[in-house]
């Protein structure tokens, strides 16, 4: 039986003929949030593992970027709001059922933490740096004393931040493409992989690059596994889930997803990283750049495609 | 108390009076609407069937929009009506993304807006504007907890369905078939 729907009397901006309310701000934020989570997690991890001397880019250099990354992300989130002057309402209440609410609170905690972490290394990275007030020196000494505790908190918060970027979407049961519980772990590993790529790009030590590249390869393979798992889940799901998977299996996002995300964003850079570990010379920026770009495109694709999918009635 | 609405798809002619009545009653901005008409054509020519549905917010019992709202602006009041407090809404759009019925829209002033079941009329004992204006009397409104209400009686006597029950939202907009 063929069926056709006509909807008369409505052509609402951002909603009709299909939902396109969230545009570039949200995927950009999801990317930056995952990137920041990745950098902070490994900064914390390798600090706790006493690698401060060998892993300078991981612990000291890359975290310098995080406050900027998070502030740009928060700016994008703010731009996305339609009722901007009321944004402070987010911070008058904690609603555990709403991922956006606890995500906003996690950001409120991790952004200052990342600033303090980066600031505590300013003197080491820029030897000429001087604090303008004496109390800042006192505060710096205090922070340096409790760095280990900070590293642990940073690791926990960055996992929550990374998972949250996926759960934000998977909580929407009205959009079958997003409504899969694998999206949380998938965005977490993808975010961590982009974080690693950024650190590898900044690193000048061969040892550090080798350690990080090995970890990154594991993350990329887990990510590929999760992607296949996600599509298998859709194929085994309801009609609405089939329709969602179709967008990637012959539908309008097929090329963007398989060529730009899976092939150029994951498989190709992974191959380059393997070659590099085997001793071949690969310019370090190529795999890193591809992973970062792939991660960004991935979030744009998931966001745009997800808004098209819906229940069929 | 549990407010609900029943839409008689056998009687609806798709005139759109409910849409206009709502826009006038609730001062809905130009180009937007809180209720709308869906024409569902099924079958292959020449054996075609048409179902006309006057749709609006389903005032779900398990409302995903209320669950995902980060500020608590979306809330459920007495009688199960789902409302948005305008000056608590930050316009993030989470509720719009979460609605399987696409019943919400961003108001040009920034906050998110939707059908209120004409809460201002209903609390005074009147019907929503769309129900009162319908020329074929295909809309029935009332309290499901009261067995003598218009909507309780018609749901007892007629076959009905709800939209996307698999979404688990427990919608309170019933379609008589």
mmCIF file of N, CA, C and O in Angstrom, chain A residues 214-288:
data_model
loop_
_atom_site.group_PDB
_atom_site.id
_atom_site.type_symbol
_atom_site.label_atom_id
_atom_site.label_comp_id
_atom_site.label_asym_id
_atom_site.label_seq_id
_atom_site.Cartn_x
_atom_site.Cartn_y
_atom_site.Cartn_z
ATOM 1 N N UNK A 214 49.954 4.991 19.209
ATOM 2 C CA UNK A 214 49.475 3.644 19.532
ATOM 3 C C UNK A 214 48.091 3.698 20.171
ATOM 4 O O UNK A 214 47.204 2.935 19.810
ATOM 5 N N UNK A 215 47.933 4.628 21.132
ATOM 6 C CA UNK A 215 46.624 4.745 21.801
ATOM 7 C C UNK A 215 45.569 5.191 20.783
ATOM 8 O O UNK A 215 44.449 4.669 20.750
ATOM 9 N N UNK A 216 45.950 6.166 19.937
ATOM 10 C CA UNK A 216 45.007 6.677 18.947
ATOM 11 C C UNK A 216 44.514 5.567 18.024
ATOM 12 O O UNK A 216 43.334 5.518 17.675
ATOM 13 N N UNK A 217 45.428 4.672 17.641
ATOM 14 C CA UNK A 217 45.030 3.568 16.760
ATOM 15 C C UNK A 217 43.967 2.695 17.425
ATOM 16 O O UNK A 217 42.985 2.302 16.785
ATOM 17 N N UNK A 218 44.151 2.431 18.709
ATOM 18 C CA UNK A 218 43.137 1.635 19.426
ATOM 19 C C UNK A 218 41.786 2.359 19.382
ATOM 20 O O UNK A 218 40.760 1.764 19.079
ATOM 21 N N UNK A 219 41.829 3.670 19.670
ATOM 22 C CA UNK A 219 40.581 4.433 19.670
ATOM 23 C C UNK A 219 39.915 4.410 18.290
ATOM 24 O O UNK A 219 38.705 4.288 18.181
ATOM 25 N N UNK A 220 40.716 4.548 17.228
ATOM 26 C CA UNK A 220 40.126 4.561 15.881
ATOM 27 C C UNK A 220 39.472 3.216 15.577
ATOM 28 O O UNK A 220 38.364 3.165 15.034
ATOM 29 N N UNK A 221 40.140 2.117 15.964
ATOM 30 C CA UNK A 221 39.535 0.810 15.683
ATOM 31 C C UNK A 221 38.262 0.604 16.501
ATOM 32 O O UNK A 221 37.280 0.076 15.991
ATOM 33 N N UNK A 222 38.267 1.062 17.751
ATOM 34 C CA UNK A 222 37.043 0.958 18.559
ATOM 35 C C UNK A 222 35.937 1.793 17.911
ATOM 36 O O UNK A 222 34.780 1.370 17.829
ATOM 37 N N UNK A 223 36.313 2.975 17.418
ATOM 38 C CA UNK A 223 35.321 3.855 16.801
ATOM 39 C C UNK A 223 34.708 3.190 15.559
ATOM 40 O O UNK A 223 33.492 3.206 15.373
ATOM 41 N N UNK A 224 35.578 2.608 14.723
ATOM 42 C CA UNK A 224 35.069 1.923 13.527
ATOM 43 C C UNK A 224 34.130 0.787 13.924
ATOM 44 O O UNK A 224 33.067 0.595 13.313
ATOM 45 N N UNK A 225 34.504 0.048 14.969
ATOM 46 C CA UNK A 225 33.676 -1.041 15.460
ATOM 47 C C UNK A 225 32.318 -0.517 15.927
ATOM 48 O O UNK A 225 31.266 -1.076 15.602
ATOM 49 N N UNK A 226 32.338 0.591 16.655
ATOM 50 C CA UNK A 226 31.082 1.183 17.135
ATOM 51 C C UNK A 226 30.202 1.633 15.971
ATOM 52 O O UNK A 226 28.980 1.508 16.021
ATOM 53 N N UNK A 227 30.824 2.187 14.918
ATOM 54 C CA UNK A 227 30.037 2.661 13.777
ATOM 55 C C UNK A 227 29.335 1.479 13.110
ATOM 56 O O UNK A 227 28.132 1.536 12.809
ATOM 57 N N UNK A 228 30.087 0.383 12.902
ATOM 58 C CA UNK A 228 29.476 -0.804 12.302
ATOM 59 C C UNK A 228 28.371 -1.327 13.219
ATOM 60 O O UNK A 228 27.277 -1.676 12.769
ATOM 61 N N UNK A 229 28.654 -1.331 14.501
ATOM 62 C CA UNK A 229 27.682 -1.776 15.495
ATOM 63 C C UNK A 229 26.411 -0.946 15.432
ATOM 64 O O UNK A 229 25.298 -1.471 15.515
ATOM 65 N N UNK A 230 26.574 0.370 15.285
ATOM 66 C CA UNK A 230 25.426 1.272 15.242
ATOM 67 C C UNK A 230 24.548 0.940 14.039
ATOM 68 O O UNK A 230 23.327 0.811 14.168
ATOM 69 N N UNK A 231 25.201 0.768 12.868
ATOM 70 C CA UNK A 231 24.417 0.486 11.659
ATOM 71 C C UNK A 231 23.750 -0.885 11.770
ATOM 72 O O UNK A 231 22.587 -1.044 11.376
ATOM 73 N N UNK A 232 24.467 -1.870 12.347
ATOM 74 C CA UNK A 232 23.848 -3.178 12.560
ATOM 75 C C UNK A 232 22.628 -3.053 13.470
ATOM 76 O O UNK A 232 21.599 -3.698 13.252
ATOM 77 N N UNK A 233 22.751 -2.244 14.480
ATOM 78 C CA UNK A 233 21.638 -2.032 15.407
ATOM 79 C C UNK A 233 20.419 -1.462 14.696
ATOM 80 O O UNK A 233 19.292 -1.893 14.933
ATOM 81 N N UNK A 234 20.671 -0.495 13.793
ATOM 82 C CA UNK A 234 19.548 0.070 13.030
ATOM 83 C C UNK A 234 18.904 -0.993 12.146
ATOM 84 O O UNK A 234 17.683 -1.083 12.059
ATOM 85 N N UNK A 235 19.758 -1.789 11.507
ATOM 86 C CA UNK A 235 19.235 -2.808 10.591
ATOM 87 C C UNK A 235 18.381 -3.830 11.328
ATOM 88 O O UNK A 235 17.462 -4.414 10.760
ATOM 89 N N UNK A 236 18.706 -4.065 12.588
ATOM 90 C CA UNK A 236 17.938 -5.033 13.372
ATOM 91 C C UNK A 236 16.762 -4.366 14.071
ATOM 92 O O UNK A 236 16.035 -5.027 14.802
ATOM 93 N N UNK A 237 16.595 -3.052 13.842
ATOM 94 C CA UNK A 237 15.580 -2.315 14.602
ATOM 95 C C UNK A 237 14.257 -2.161 13.887
ATOM 96 O O UNK A 237 13.920 -2.929 12.977
ATOM 97 N N UNK A 238 13.509 -1.158 14.318
ATOM 98 C CA UNK A 238 12.170 -0.924 13.779
ATOM 99 C C UNK A 238 12.257 -0.266 12.401
ATOM 100 O O UNK A 238 13.330 0.084 11.925
ATOM 101 N N UNK A 239 11.099 -0.059 11.803
ATOM 102 C CA UNK A 239 11.039 0.576 10.482
ATOM 103 C C UNK A 239 11.672 1.974 10.527
ATOM 104 O O UNK A 239 12.398 2.363 9.612
ATOM 105 N N UNK A 240 11.382 2.693 11.616
ATOM 106 C CA UNK A 240 11.944 4.042 11.738
ATOM 107 C C UNK A 240 13.479 3.982 11.765
ATOM 108 O O UNK A 240 14.144 4.839 11.179
ATOM 109 N N UNK A 241 14.031 2.942 12.425
ATOM 110 C CA UNK A 241 15.485 2.790 12.474
ATOM 111 C C UNK A 241 16.037 2.414 11.104
ATOM 112 O O UNK A 241 17.108 2.882 10.706
ATOM 113 N N UNK A 242 15.299 1.575 10.354
ATOM 114 C CA UNK A 242 15.718 1.232 8.982
ATOM 115 C C UNK A 242 15.819 2.489 8.132
ATOM 116 O O UNK A 242 16.775 2.683 7.394
ATOM 117 N N UNK A 243 14.784 3.336 8.253
ATOM 118 C CA UNK A 243 14.764 4.579 7.482
ATOM 119 C C UNK A 243 15.977 5.437 7.839
ATOM 120 O O UNK A 243 16.568 6.090 6.977
ATOM 121 N N UNK A 244 16.340 5.431 9.131
ATOM 122 C CA UNK A 244 17.493 6.216 9.578
ATOM 123 C C UNK A 244 18.770 5.665 8.947
ATOM 124 O O UNK A 244 19.591 6.424 8.431
ATOM 125 N N UNK A 245 18.936 4.337 8.976
ATOM 126 C CA UNK A 245 20.158 3.731 8.431
ATOM 127 C C UNK A 245 20.242 3.952 6.929
ATOM 128 O O UNK A 245 21.339 4.085 6.376
ATOM 129 N N UNK A 246 19.075 4.018 6.264
ATOM 130 C CA UNK A 246 19.048 4.209 4.811
ATOM 131 C C UNK A 246 19.753 5.490 4.388
ATOM 132 O O UNK A 246 20.301 5.573 3.289
ATOM 133 N N UNK A 247 19.729 6.508 5.246
ATOM 134 C CA UNK A 247 20.394 7.763 4.908
ATOM 135 C C UNK A 247 21.884 7.540 4.665
ATOM 136 O O UNK A 247 22.519 8.266 3.916
ATOM 137 N N UNK A 248 22.451 6.492 5.309
ATOM 138 C CA UNK A 248 23.872 6.185 5.157
ATOM 139 C C UNK A 248 24.121 5.025 4.204
ATOM 140 O O UNK A 248 25.252 4.741 3.861
ATOM 141 N N UNK A 249 23.067 4.327 3.859
ATOM 142 C CA UNK A 249 23.214 3.154 2.999
ATOM 143 C C UNK A 249 22.487 3.408 1.680
ATOM 144 O O UNK A 249 21.465 2.797 1.408
ATOM 145 N N UNK A 250 22.991 4.351 0.919
ATOM 146 C CA UNK A 250 22.369 4.670 -0.355
ATOM 147 C C UNK A 250 21.636 5.997 -0.339
ATOM 148 O O UNK A 250 21.338 6.554 -1.384
ATOM 149 N N UNK A 251 21.342 6.504 0.829
ATOM 150 C CA UNK A 251 20.627 7.774 0.938
ATOM 151 C C UNK A 251 21.545 8.964 0.743
ATOM 152 O O UNK A 251 22.702 8.819 0.335
ATOM 153 N N UNK A 252 21.048 10.136 1.118
ATOM 154 C CA UNK A 252 21.760 11.356 0.731
ATOM 155 C C UNK A 252 23.066 11.601 1.497
ATOM 156 O O UNK A 252 23.880 12.413 1.088
ATOM 157 N N UNK A 253 23.282 10.891 2.631
ATOM 158 C CA UNK A 253 24.522 11.110 3.375
ATOM 159 C C UNK A 253 25.556 10.007 3.145
ATOM 160 O O UNK A 253 26.577 9.971 3.826
ATOM 161 N N UNK A 254 25.278 9.119 2.186
ATOM 162 C CA UNK A 254 26.158 7.964 1.979
ATOM 163 C C UNK A 254 27.595 8.379 1.690
ATOM 164 O O UNK A 254 28.528 7.917 2.364
ATOM 165 N N UNK A 255 27.779 9.264 0.706
ATOM 166 C CA UNK A 255 29.138 9.630 0.298
ATOM 167 C C UNK A 255 29.840 10.418 1.405
ATOM 168 O O UNK A 255 30.973 10.108 1.790
ATOM 169 N N UNK A 256 29.142 11.419 1.952
ATOM 170 C CA UNK A 256 29.755 12.228 3.011
ATOM 171 C C UNK A 256 30.205 11.323 4.156
ATOM 172 O O UNK A 256 31.299 11.494 4.701
ATOM 173 N N UNK A 257 29.358 10.385 4.529
ATOM 174 C CA UNK A 257 29.675 9.567 5.693
ATOM 175 C C UNK A 257 30.797 8.569 5.400
ATOM 176 O O UNK A 257 31.804 8.548 6.101
ATOM 177 N N UNK A 258 30.634 7.752 4.350
ATOM 178 C CA UNK A 258 31.610 6.679 4.125
ATOM 179 C C UNK A 258 32.939 7.200 3.582
ATOM 180 O O UNK A 258 33.996 6.706 3.966
ATOM 181 N N UNK A 259 32.887 8.216 2.700
ATOM 182 C CA UNK A 259 34.143 8.720 2.124
ATOM 183 C C UNK A 259 34.844 9.675 3.080
ATOM 184 O O UNK A 259 36.015 9.502 3.412
ATOM 185 N N UNK A 260 34.122 10.702 3.556
ATOM 186 C CA UNK A 260 34.801 11.754 4.319
ATOM 187 C C UNK A 260 34.980 11.411 5.794
ATOM 188 O O UNK A 260 35.940 11.853 6.414
ATOM 189 N N UNK A 261 34.056 10.649 6.362
ATOM 190 C CA UNK A 261 34.194 10.310 7.780
ATOM 191 C C UNK A 261 34.954 8.996 7.951
ATOM 192 O O UNK A 261 36.006 8.943 8.585
ATOM 193 N N UNK A 262 34.444 7.928 7.351
ATOM 194 C CA UNK A 262 35.027 6.604 7.612
ATOM 195 C C UNK A 262 36.357 6.423 6.882
ATOM 196 O O UNK A 262 37.355 6.029 7.489
ATOM 197 N N UNK A 263 36.376 6.760 5.590
ATOM 198 C CA UNK A 263 37.588 6.494 4.808
ATOM 199 C C UNK A 263 38.681 7.532 5.088
ATOM 200 O O UNK A 263 39.767 7.190 5.556
ATOM 201 N N UNK A 264 38.369 8.814 4.801
ATOM 202 C CA UNK A 264 39.394 9.853 4.939
ATOM 203 C C UNK A 264 39.590 10.312 6.380
ATOM 204 O O UNK A 264 40.641 10.819 6.747
ATOM 205 N N UNK A 265 38.564 10.115 7.207
ATOM 206 C CA UNK A 265 38.661 10.590 8.590
ATOM 207 C C UNK A 265 39.143 9.528 9.562
ATOM 208 O O UNK A 265 39.585 9.861 10.663
ATOM 209 N N UNK A 266 39.021 8.245 9.194
ATOM 210 C CA UNK A 266 39.423 7.191 10.131
ATOM 211 C C UNK A 266 40.388 6.185 9.497
ATOM 212 O O UNK A 266 41.516 6.012 9.959
ATOM 213 N N UNK A 267 39.941 5.524 8.424
ATOM 214 C CA UNK A 267 40.720 4.413 7.876
ATOM 215 C C UNK A 267 42.068 4.879 7.304
ATOM 216 O O UNK A 267 43.116 4.299 7.614
ATOM 217 N N UNK A 268 42.041 5.958 6.498
ATOM 218 C CA UNK A 268 43.277 6.429 5.852
ATOM 219 C C UNK A 268 44.294 6.954 6.881
ATOM 220 O O UNK A 268 45.460 6.533 6.885
ATOM 221 N N UNK A 269 43.871 7.865 7.799
ATOM 222 C CA UNK A 269 44.844 8.304 8.810
ATOM 223 C C UNK A 269 45.342 7.150 9.681
ATOM 224 O O UNK A 269 46.515 7.161 10.088
ATOM 225 N N UNK A 270 44.479 6.159 9.941
ATOM 226 C CA UNK A 270 44.930 5.009 10.732
ATOM 227 C C UNK A 270 46.030 4.266 9.982
ATOM 228 O O UNK A 270 47.047 3.870 10.568
ATOM 229 N N UNK A 271 45.845 4.104 8.662
ATOM 230 C CA UNK A 271 46.869 3.439 7.850
ATOM 231 C C UNK A 271 48.176 4.222 7.899
ATOM 232 O O UNK A 271 49.256 3.645 8.073
ATOM 233 N N UNK A 272 48.067 5.550 7.776
ATOM 234 C CA UNK A 272 49.278 6.385 7.830
ATOM 235 C C UNK A 272 49.981 6.236 9.174
ATOM 236 O O UNK A 272 51.216 6.160 9.242
ATOM 237 N N UNK A 273 49.181 6.174 10.254
ATOM 238 C CA UNK A 273 49.778 6.034 11.585
ATOM 239 C C UNK A 273 50.492 4.692 11.714
ATOM 240 O O UNK A 273 51.554 4.609 12.331
ATOM 241 N N UNK A 274 49.908 3.650 11.123
ATOM 242 C CA UNK A 274 50.568 2.334 11.170
ATOM 243 C C UNK A 274 51.900 2.401 10.431
ATOM 244 O O UNK A 274 52.931 1.933 10.927
ATOM 245 N N UNK A 275 51.905 3.044 9.263
ATOM 246 C CA UNK A 275 53.148 3.189 8.483
ATOM 247 C C UNK A 275 54.189 3.937 9.296
ATOM 248 O O UNK A 275 55.367 3.585 9.292
ATOM 249 N N UNK A 276 53.734 4.984 10.010
ATOM 250 C CA UNK A 276 54.672 5.765 10.797
ATOM 251 C C UNK A 276 55.286 4.925 11.911
ATOM 252 O O UNK A 276 56.493 5.002 12.169
ATOM 253 N N UNK A 277 54.457 4.092 12.553
ATOM 254 C CA UNK A 277 54.975 3.231 13.629
ATOM 255 C C UNK A 277 55.957 2.207 13.083
ATOM 256 O O UNK A 277 56.877 1.771 13.771
ATOM 257 N N UNK A 278 55.753 1.845 11.806
ATOM 258 C CA UNK A 278 56.651 0.865 11.180
ATOM 259 C C UNK A 278 57.972 1.481 10.749
ATOM 260 O O UNK A 278 58.844 0.794 10.213
ATOM 261 N N UNK A 279 58.057 2.829 10.899
ATOM 262 C CA UNK A 279 59.325 3.477 10.614
ATOM 263 C C UNK A 279 59.352 4.303 9.345
ATOM 264 O O UNK A 279 60.359 4.923 9.041
ATOM 265 N N UNK A 280 58.262 4.318 8.588
ATOM 266 C CA UNK A 280 58.222 5.166 7.387
ATOM 267 C C UNK A 280 58.036 6.611 7.807
ATOM 268 O O UNK A 280 57.475 6.892 8.862
ATOM 269 N N UNK A 281 58.493 7.534 6.973
ATOM 270 C CA UNK A 281 58.323 8.939 7.330
ATOM 271 C C UNK A 281 56.994 9.460 6.770
ATOM 272 O O UNK A 281 56.779 9.508 5.566
ATOM 273 N N UNK A 282 56.115 9.858 7.675
ATOM 274 C CA UNK A 282 54.834 10.452 7.275
ATOM 275 C C UNK A 282 54.771 11.824 7.933
ATOM 276 O O UNK A 282 55.004 11.933 9.140
ATOM 277 N N UNK A 283 54.520 12.916 7.142
ATOM 278 C CA UNK A 283 54.393 14.244 7.762
ATOM 279 C C UNK A 283 53.314 14.171 8.851
ATOM 280 O O UNK A 283 52.198 13.722 8.585
ATOM 281 N N UNK A 284 53.657 14.628 10.061
ATOM 282 C CA UNK A 284 52.787 14.364 11.202
ATOM 283 C C UNK A 284 51.434 15.070 11.087
ATOM 284 O O UNK A 284 50.431 14.613 11.617
ATOM 285 N N UNK A 285 51.418 16.180 10.330
ATOM 286 C CA UNK A 285 50.161 16.939 10.295
ATOM 287 C C UNK A 285 49.093 16.236 9.468
ATOM 288 O O UNK A 285 47.907 16.474 9.670
ATOM 289 N N UNK A 286 49.490 15.354 8.543
ATOM 290 C CA UNK A 286 48.479 14.777 7.642
ATOM 291 C C UNK A 286 47.468 13.897 8.381
ATOM 292 O O UNK A 286 46.269 14.179 8.348
ATOM 293 N N UNK A 287 47.907 12.834 9.101
ATOM 294 C CA UNK A 287 46.907 12.047 9.815
ATOM 295 C C UNK A 287 46.159 12.864 10.863
ATOM 296 O O UNK A 287 44.933 12.724 11.007
ATOM 297 N N UNK A 288 46.861 13.739 11.568
ATOM 298 C CA UNK A 288 46.200 14.538 12.603
ATOM 299 C C UNK A 288 45.109 15.421 12.005
ATOM 300 O O UNK A 288 43.983 15.471 12.505
#
